[in-house]
């Protein structure tokens, strides 16, 4: 039984979808950071919060999926209503984190949700430029 099978079994047994672990992370954080899009779908289908914040960094599940470059997890979270413009405690958006991940598909998934805005990093670089430098991806 894979991750999705275990998640289904736990949810059938009425496991709390938003219960934090000892580290303060909720299942939706772990699934997002690990790129388990199917598990995310299951959790979100049971009303797991898309805006729950990671202790300390205030990163939401979308930030964690973006930071790891998990494009499919990003799409699942966006479809569930995650805020693509939310910021971490240090002011980073999911799109900026995706750009630093070096995974163009993650940037594209967020770009589609964010519209055509060209937010710039503290150094004045667009997210597309950060991604291009990280991967030699053409802007």
CSV table of C-alpha atoms in Angstrom, one decimal:
chain,number,residue,atom,x,y,z
A,1,UNK,CA,0.0,0.0,0.0
A,2,UNK,CA,1.5,3.3,-1.1
A,3,UNK,CA,1.1,6.8,0.5
A,4,UNK,CA,-2.3,7.3,-1.1
A,5,UNK,CA,-3.5,3.9,0.2
A,6,UNK,CA,-2.4,4.7,3.7
A,7,UNK,CA,-4.0,8.2,3.6
A,8,UNK,CA,-7.3,6.7,2.3
A,9,UNK,CA,-7.3,4.1,5.2
A,10,UNK,CA,-6.6,6.8,7.8
A,11,UNK,CA,-9.2,9.1,6.4
A,12,UNK,CA,-11.8,6.3,6.4
A,13,UNK,CA,-11.0,5.8,10.0
A,14,UNK,CA,-11.7,9.5,10.6
A,15,UNK,CA,-8.2,10.7,11.1
A,16,UNK,CA,-8.0,14.4,11.7
A,17,UNK,CA,-6.8,16.0,8.5
A,18,UNK,CA,-5.5,19.2,10.2
A,19,UNK,CA,-3.9,17.6,13.3
A,20,UNK,CA,-0.3,18.8,13.7
A,21,UNK,CA,2.5,16.4,14.3
A,22,UNK,CA,5.1,16.9,17.1
A,23,UNK,CA,7.0,19.2,14.7
A,24,UNK,CA,3.9,21.4,14.1
A,25,UNK,CA,3.5,20.3,10.5
A,26,UNK,CA,0.1,19.2,9.4
A,27,UNK,CA,-0.4,16.3,6.9
A,28,UNK,CA,-1.1,18.8,4.1
A,29,UNK,CA,2.3,20.4,4.7
A,30,UNK,CA,4.1,17.1,4.5
A,31,UNK,CA,2.2,16.0,1.4
A,32,UNK,CA,2.8,19.3,-0.4
A,33,UNK,CA,6.6,19.3,0.4
A,34,UNK,CA,6.9,15.7,-0.7
A,35,UNK,CA,4.9,16.2,-3.9
A,36,UNK,CA,2.2,13.7,-3.1
A,37,UNK,CA,-0.5,15.2,-5.3
A,38,UNK,CA,-2.9,12.3,-4.8
A,39,UNK,CA,-2.6,12.5,-1.0
A,40,UNK,CA,-3.1,16.3,-1.2
A,41,UNK,CA,-6.3,15.7,-3.2
A,42,UNK,CA,-7.5,13.3,-0.5
A,43,UNK,CA,-6.7,15.7,2.3
A,44,UNK,CA,-8.2,18.7,0.6
A,45,UNK,CA,-11.3,16.7,-0.3
A,46,UNK,CA,-11.7,16.3,3.5
A,47,UNK,CA,-11.3,20.1,4.0
A,48,UNK,CA,-7.7,20.3,5.0
A,49,UNK,CA,-6.8,24.0,5.2
A,50,UNK,CA,-4.8,25.3,2.2
A,51,UNK,CA,-3.7,28.3,4.3
A,52,UNK,CA,-2.4,26.5,7.4
A,53,UNK,CA,1.0,28.0,8.2
A,54,UNK,CA,4.2,26.1,9.0
A,55,UNK,CA,5.5,27.2,12.5
A,56,UNK,CA,8.2,29.7,12.3
A,57,UNK,CA,8.4,30.4,8.6
A,58,UNK,CA,4.6,30.9,8.1
A,59,UNK,CA,4.9,28.9,4.9
A,60,UNK,CA,1.7,27.5,3.6
A,61,UNK,CA,1.4,24.2,1.7
A,62,UNK,CA,1.6,26.0,-1.6
A,63,UNK,CA,5.0,27.6,-0.5
A,64,UNK,CA,6.3,24.2,0.4
A,65,UNK,CA,5.2,22.6,-2.9
A,66,UNK,CA,6.7,25.5,-4.8
A,67,UNK,CA,10.0,25.4,-2.9
A,68,UNK,CA,10.4,21.8,-3.8
A,69,UNK,CA,9.3,22.4,-7.4
A,70,UNK,CA,6.3,20.0,-7.4
A,71,UNK,CA,4.2,21.3,-10.3
A,72,UNK,CA,1.3,18.7,-9.9
A,73,UNK,CA,1.0,19.4,-6.2
A,74,UNK,CA,1.0,23.1,-7.0
A,75,UNK,CA,-1.9,22.6,-9.4
A,76,UNK,CA,-3.9,20.6,-6.9
A,77,UNK,CA,-3.4,23.2,-4.2
A,78,UNK,CA,-4.4,26.0,-6.6
A,79,UNK,CA,-7.5,24.2,-7.7
A,80,UNK,CA,-8.5,23.9,-4.0
A,81,UNK,CA,-8.2,27.6,-3.6
A,82,UNK,CA,-4.6,28.2,-2.3
A,83,UNK,CA,-3.5,31.8,-2.5
A,84,UNK,CA,-0.7,32.2,-5.0
A,85,UNK,CA,0.0,35.7,-3.7
A,86,UNK,CA,0.5,34.7,0.0
A,87,UNK,CA,3.9,35.5,1.6
A,88,UNK,CA,6.1,33.7,4.1
A,89,UNK,CA,7.4,35.4,7.2
A,90,UNK,CA,10.4,36.5,5.1
A,91,UNK,CA,8.1,37.9,2.3
A,92,UNK,CA,8.6,35.2,-0.3
A,93,UNK,CA,5.7,34.2,-2.6
A,94,UNK,CA,5.2,30.7,-4.0
A,95,UNK,CA,6.2,31.9,-7.4
A,96,UNK,CA,9.6,33.2,-6.1
A,97,UNK,CA,10.2,29.9,-4.3
A,98,UNK,CA,9.3,27.9,-7.4
A,99,UNK,CA,11.8,30.0,-9.4
A,100,UNK,CA,14.5,29.2,-7.0
A,101,UNK,CA,13.7,25.5,-7.2
A,102,UNK,CA,15.0,25.4,-10.7
A,103,UNK,CA,11.9,23.6,-12.0
A,104,UNK,CA,10.3,25.5,-14.8
A,105,UNK,CA,7.0,23.5,-14.7
A,106,UNK,CA,6.5,24.7,-11.1
A,107,UNK,CA,7.0,28.4,-12.2
A,108,UNK,CA,4.6,27.9,-15.1
A,109,UNK,CA,1.9,26.4,-12.9
A,110,UNK,CA,2.1,29.4,-10.6
A,111,UNK,CA,2.4,31.9,-13.5
A,112,UNK,CA,-0.9,30.6,-14.9
A,113,UNK,CA,-2.6,31.2,-11.6
A,114,UNK,CA,-0.9,34.5,-10.8
A,115,UNK,CA,-1.7,36.3,-14.1
A,116,UNK,CA,0.8,38.3,-15.9
A,117,UNK,CA,2.3,40.2,-12.9
A,118,UNK,CA,6.1,40.5,-13.0
A,119,UNK,CA,6.9,40.7,-9.3
A,120,UNK,CA,10.6,41.2,-8.7
A,121,UNK,CA,13.0,39.8,-6.1
A,122,UNK,CA,14.9,42.0,-3.7
A,123,UNK,CA,17.7,42.1,-6.3
A,124,UNK,CA,15.2,43.2,-9.0
A,125,UNK,CA,15.0,39.9,-10.9
A,126,UNK,CA,11.7,38.5,-12.1
A,127,UNK,CA,10.7,35.0,-11.1
A,128,UNK,CA,11.3,33.9,-14.7
A,129,UNK,CA,14.8,35.3,-14.7
A,130,UNK,CA,15.6,33.5,-11.4
A,131,UNK,CA,14.4,30.2,-12.9
A,132,UNK,CA,16.3,30.7,-16.1
A,133,UNK,CA,19.6,31.2,-14.2
A,134,UNK,CA,18.9,28.2,-12.0
A,135,UNK,CA,18.4,25.9,-15.0
A,136,UNK,CA,19.5,27.5,-18.2
A,137,UNK,CA,15.8,27.6,-19.1
A,138,UNK,CA,14.9,30.1,-21.8
A,139,UNK,CA,12.7,32.9,-20.6
